[in-house]
CSV table of C-alpha atoms in Angstrom, one decimal:
chain,number,residue,atom,x,y,z
A,17,ASP,CA,-22.1,-52.5,-128.4
A,18,ALA,CA,-18.6,-52.7,-130.4
A,19,GLY,CA,-15.6,-51.8,-128.5
A,20,VAL,CA,-12.5,-50.4,-129.9
A,21,THR,CA,-11.5,-51.8,-133.0
A,22,GLN,CA,-8.1,-51.7,-134.8
A,23,SER,CA,-7.0,-52.6,-137.9
A,24,PRO,CA,-4.8,-54.4,-139.3
A,25,THR,CA,-4.2,-56.8,-136.6
A,26,HIS,CA,-0.6,-57.7,-138.1
A,27,LEU,CA,1.5,-56.2,-140.8
A,28,ILE,CA,5.1,-56.5,-141.7
A,29,LYS,CA,7.2,-53.7,-143.2
A,30,THR,CA,10.7,-52.9,-144.0
A,31,ARG,CA,13.0,-50.2,-142.8
A,32,GLY,CA,12.3,-46.7,-144.4
A,33,GLN,CA,8.7,-47.7,-145.3
A,34,GLN,CA,5.7,-45.9,-143.8
A,35,VAL,CA,2.6,-47.3,-142.1
A,36,THR,CA,-0.8,-46.3,-141.1
A,37,LEU,CA,-2.9,-47.9,-138.3
A,38,ARG,CA,-6.5,-47.3,-138.0
A,39,CYS,CA,-8.8,-47.2,-134.9
A,40,SER,CA,-12.5,-46.8,-134.2
A,41,PRO,CA,-13.4,-45.7,-130.8
A,42,LYS,CA,-16.1,-47.3,-128.5
A,43,SER,CA,-19.7,-46.0,-129.2
A,44,GLY,CA,-20.0,-42.5,-127.3
A,45,HIS,CA,-16.5,-41.9,-126.9
A,46,ASP,CA,-14.9,-38.7,-128.3
A,47,THR,CA,-11.1,-39.1,-127.4
A,48,VAL,CA,-8.6,-41.3,-128.9
A,49,SER,CA,-5.0,-42.0,-127.5
A,50,TRP,CA,-2.4,-44.2,-129.0
A,51,TYR,CA,0.2,-46.2,-127.2
A,52,GLN,CA,3.3,-48.2,-128.2
A,53,GLN,CA,4.0,-51.6,-126.4
A,54,ALA,CA,7.5,-52.9,-127.0
A,55,LEU,CA,8.1,-56.7,-126.3
A,56,GLY,CA,8.2,-57.3,-122.6
A,57,GLN,CA,7.5,-53.6,-121.8
A,58,GLY,CA,4.4,-51.7,-120.6
A,59,PRO,CA,2.6,-49.3,-123.0
A,60,GLN,CA,4.0,-46.0,-123.7
A,61,PHE,CA,2.0,-43.1,-124.4
A,62,ILE,CA,2.3,-41.5,-128.1
A,63,PHE,CA,-0.3,-38.9,-128.2
A,64,GLN,CA,-4.0,-38.1,-127.6
A,65,TYR,CA,-6.5,-36.6,-130.0
A,66,TYR,CA,-9.7,-34.8,-129.2
A,67,GLU,CA,-11.9,-32.7,-131.6
A,68,GLU,CA,-9.7,-33.6,-134.4
A,69,GLU,CA,-6.8,-32.0,-132.5
A,70,GLU,CA,-3.4,-33.5,-131.1
A,71,ARG,CA,-4.2,-32.6,-127.3
A,72,GLN,CA,-1.3,-34.2,-125.9
A,73,ARG,CA,2.0,-35.8,-126.9
A,74,GLY,CA,4.5,-38.2,-125.3
A,75,ASN,CA,8.1,-38.5,-125.8
A,76,PHE,CA,8.2,-39.6,-129.5
A,77,PRO,CA,9.6,-38.3,-132.6
A,78,ASP,CA,8.0,-36.3,-135.3
A,79,ARG,CA,8.0,-39.4,-137.4
A,80,PHE,CA,4.9,-40.5,-135.5
A,81,SER,CA,1.8,-38.5,-136.5
A,82,GLY,CA,-1.8,-38.9,-136.2
A,83,HIS,CA,-5.2,-37.8,-137.2
A,84,GLN,CA,-8.6,-38.0,-136.0
A,85,PHE,CA,-11.8,-37.7,-138.2
A,86,PRO,CA,-15.2,-36.0,-137.4
A,87,ASN,CA,-16.6,-39.6,-136.6
A,88,TYR,CA,-14.0,-39.6,-133.9
A,89,SER,CA,-12.0,-42.5,-135.5
A,90,SER,CA,-8.3,-42.1,-135.8
A,91,GLU,CA,-5.3,-43.0,-137.7
A,92,LEU,CA,-1.6,-43.2,-136.3
A,93,ASN,CA,1.2,-42.9,-139.2
A,94,VAL,CA,4.7,-43.8,-138.7
A,95,ASN,CA,7.3,-42.4,-141.5
A,96,ALA,CA,10.8,-43.9,-142.0
A,97,LEU,CA,10.4,-47.0,-139.9
A,98,LEU,CA,13.1,-48.2,-137.8
A,99,LEU,CA,13.7,-51.7,-136.5
A,100,GLY,CA,12.9,-50.3,-133.1
A,101,ASP,CA,9.5,-49.2,-134.1
A,102,SER,CA,8.5,-53.0,-134.1
A,103,ALA,CA,5.9,-53.3,-131.4
A,104,LEU,CA,2.3,-53.7,-130.5
A,105,TYR,CA,0.4,-50.5,-131.2
A,106,LEU,CA,-2.7,-49.9,-128.9
A,107,CYS,CA,-5.6,-47.5,-129.4
A,108,ALA,CA,-7.5,-46.4,-126.5
A,109,SER,CA,-10.9,-44.3,-126.5
A,110,SER,CA,-12.5,-42.5,-123.7
A,111,GLN,CA,-14.9,-39.6,-123.0
A,112,LEU,CA,-13.0,-36.5,-122.2
A,113,TYR,CA,-15.2,-34.6,-120.0
A,114,PHE,CA,-18.0,-36.6,-119.2
A,115,GLY,CA,-16.7,-40.0,-118.7
A,116,THR,CA,-15.1,-41.9,-115.9
A,117,GLY,CA,-11.4,-41.4,-116.9
A,118,GLU,CA,-11.3,-45.0,-117.7
A,119,LEU,CA,-9.7,-46.0,-121.1
A,120,PHE,CA,-10.9,-48.9,-123.2
A,121,PHE,CA,-8.4,-50.6,-125.2
A,122,GLY,CA,-8.6,-52.3,-128.6
A,123,GLU,CA,-6.6,-55.5,-129.2
A,124,GLY,CA,-3.8,-53.7,-130.9
A,125,SER,CA,-1.8,-53.8,-134.1
A,126,ARG,CA,1.4,-55.6,-134.4
A,127,LEU,CA,3.9,-54.2,-136.2
A,128,THR,CA,7.0,-56.1,-137.4
A,129,VAL,CA,9.8,-54.0,-139.0
A,130,LEU,CA,12.5,-56.1,-141.0
B,12,ALA,CA,8.3,-37.0,-113.6
B,13,GLN,CA,6.0,-39.5,-112.3
B,14,SER,CA,6.7,-43.2,-112.6
B,15,VAL,CA,5.3,-46.5,-111.6
B,16,THR,CA,7.5,-49.5,-110.3
B,17,GLN,CA,6.2,-53.1,-110.3
B,18,LEU,CA,8.2,-55.2,-108.1
B,19,GLY,CA,8.8,-58.8,-109.7
B,20,SER,CA,8.6,-59.3,-113.5
B,21,HIS,CA,7.3,-62.8,-112.8
B,22,VAL,CA,5.0,-64.3,-109.9
B,23,SER,CA,4.1,-68.0,-109.9
B,24,VAL,CA,1.5,-69.4,-107.5
B,25,SER,CA,-0.5,-72.4,-107.0
B,26,GLU,CA,-4.3,-72.5,-107.8
B,27,GLY,CA,-6.2,-71.6,-104.7
B,28,ALA,CA,-3.2,-69.6,-103.3
B,29,LEU,CA,-3.2,-65.9,-102.4
B,30,VAL,CA,-2.2,-63.6,-105.4
B,31,LEU,CA,-0.1,-60.6,-104.4
B,32,LEU,CA,1.3,-58.1,-107.2
B,33,ARG,CA,3.2,-55.2,-106.1
B,34,CYS,CA,2.9,-51.5,-107.5
B,35,ASN,CA,4.6,-48.5,-106.0
B,36,TYR,CA,4.2,-44.9,-107.6
B,37,SER,CA,5.8,-41.9,-107.3
B,38,SER,CA,3.8,-38.7,-107.1
B,39,SER,CA,3.5,-35.6,-104.9
B,40,VAL,CA,-0.3,-35.4,-105.4
B,41,PRO,CA,-2.3,-38.6,-105.0
B,42,PRO,CA,-3.0,-39.5,-108.7
B,43,TYR,CA,-5.5,-41.9,-110.4
B,44,LEU,CA,-4.1,-45.3,-110.3
B,45,PHE,CA,-5.2,-48.3,-112.2
B,46,TRP,CA,-4.5,-52.1,-112.8
B,47,TYR,CA,-5.0,-53.6,-116.1
B,48,VAL,CA,-4.7,-57.2,-117.4
B,49,GLN,CA,-3.4,-58.4,-120.7
B,50,TYR,CA,-4.1,-61.8,-122.1
B,51,PRO,CA,-1.8,-63.2,-124.6
B,52,ASN,CA,-2.5,-61.5,-128.0
B,53,GLN,CA,-4.9,-59.2,-126.6
B,54,GLY,CA,-5.2,-55.6,-125.6
B,55,LEU,CA,-5.7,-54.3,-122.1
B,56,GLN,CA,-8.6,-54.8,-119.9
B,57,LEU,CA,-9.2,-52.5,-116.6
B,58,LEU,CA,-9.4,-54.7,-113.4
B,59,LEU,CA,-10.0,-51.6,-111.1
B,60,LYS,CA,-9.2,-48.1,-110.7
B,61,TYR,CA,-8.7,-45.6,-107.5
B,62,THR,CA,-10.0,-42.1,-108.1
B,63,SER,CA,-9.7,-40.8,-104.4
B,64,ALA,CA,-12.7,-42.2,-103.1
B,65,ALA,CA,-12.4,-45.3,-100.9
B,66,THR,CA,-8.9,-46.6,-100.4
B,67,LEU,CA,-9.9,-50.4,-100.9
B,68,VAL,CA,-10.9,-50.7,-104.4
B,69,LYS,CA,-12.8,-53.8,-105.5
B,70,GLY,CA,-12.4,-54.9,-109.2
B,71,ILE,CA,-13.5,-57.5,-111.7
B,72,ASN,CA,-12.8,-61.3,-111.3
B,73,GLY,CA,-12.4,-61.1,-107.5
B,74,PHE,CA,-9.5,-58.8,-107.5
B,75,GLU,CA,-9.0,-56.0,-105.1
B,76,ALA,CA,-6.3,-53.2,-104.4
B,77,GLU,CA,-5.6,-51.1,-101.4
B,78,PHE,CA,-4.2,-47.4,-101.8
B,79,LYS,CA,-1.7,-46.5,-99.2
B,80,LYS,CA,-0.6,-42.8,-99.4
B,81,SER,CA,2.0,-43.4,-96.8
B,82,GLU,CA,3.7,-46.2,-98.5
B,83,THR,CA,3.0,-44.8,-101.9
B,84,SER,CA,1.7,-48.4,-103.0
B,85,PHE,CA,-1.4,-49.8,-104.7
B,86,HIS,CA,-0.9,-53.5,-104.5
B,87,LEU,CA,-3.3,-56.1,-106.3
B,88,THR,CA,-4.4,-59.0,-104.5
B,89,LYS,CA,-6.9,-61.9,-104.9
B,90,PRO,CA,-7.6,-64.5,-102.0
B,91,SER,CA,-7.7,-67.5,-104.1
B,92,ALA,CA,-5.8,-68.0,-107.7
B,93,HIS,CA,-7.5,-69.6,-110.7
B,94,MET,CA,-5.9,-70.9,-113.6
B,95,SER,CA,-7.7,-68.5,-116.0
B,96,ASP,CA,-6.0,-65.6,-114.0
B,97,ALA,CA,-2.5,-66.3,-115.7
B,98,ALA,CA,-2.0,-63.2,-117.6
B,99,GLU,CA,0.3,-60.1,-117.6
B,100,TYR,CA,-0.7,-57.4,-115.1
B,101,PHE,CA,0.1,-53.6,-115.4
B,102,CYS,CA,-0.2,-50.9,-112.9
B,103,ALA,CA,-0.6,-47.5,-114.2
B,104,VAL,CA,-0.9,-43.9,-112.9
B,105,ARG,CA,-2.7,-41.0,-114.5
B,106,PRO,CA,-0.9,-37.9,-113.2
B,107,TYR,CA,-3.0,-35.1,-111.9
B,108,ASN,CA,-4.2,-32.6,-114.6
B,109,THR,CA,-3.3,-34.8,-117.4
B,110,ASP,CA,-5.3,-37.8,-119.5
B,111,LYS,CA,-2.2,-39.8,-120.4
B,112,LEU,CA,-1.3,-43.0,-118.4
B,113,ILE,CA,2.0,-44.1,-117.3
B,114,PHE,CA,2.4,-47.8,-117.0
B,115,GLY,CA,4.8,-50.0,-115.0
B,116,THR,CA,6.8,-52.7,-116.8
B,117,GLY,CA,4.2,-55.3,-115.8
B,118,THR,CA,4.3,-58.7,-113.9
B,119,ARG,CA,3.6,-62.2,-115.4
B,120,LEU,CA,1.3,-64.2,-113.3
B,121,GLN,CA,1.7,-68.2,-113.5
B,122,VAL,CA,-0.9,-70.4,-111.9
B,123,PHE,CA,0.3,-73.8,-111.5
B,124,PRO,CA,-2.4,-76.5,-110.8
């Protein structure tokens, strides 16, 4: 049973560019959440998707957007990249209504903005 | 706003010694509480969770945590540290009626032979 998979694992962009990160949830999960983990910090909640809709959002600007597909996979898009967007981006999946409340995390996509 | 405080960004212990990692939360309503571990260049793995059942929660790899409402604490312990326990540990709270997790800043555990 594959867990949460994310791609790419590493990428380098320059300021002002746009980036798309991808996530496939654990089998049987219907909800995907995205977190940003800056170096030396704990993860911070970006947003959560369920039934292809953004269900909750953290304190992140509109430059951060997402999408969920019918197969429950998800994308995180960041526009107009800033140096401060350099971080590990973690995807987590769960079952919204019939699960245990536990989030399963992928290994992350490490974004470096130069 | 709810928050989580992890006292001590770095903790060092000898192999075989007691591990104690501290976590305090702020919440007017008992929340769900979690401990996650992160090994270098990896994602987060759930160690254990408190969901208002037993106050002493046992997790994987010999770790356990006790929920103390009067102290708003959820400290993580392990009786005997192993070299493989060296990692970053995060305490997190899931506020009532939301699905997001609020994480602490983490504690890096070093284990010396």
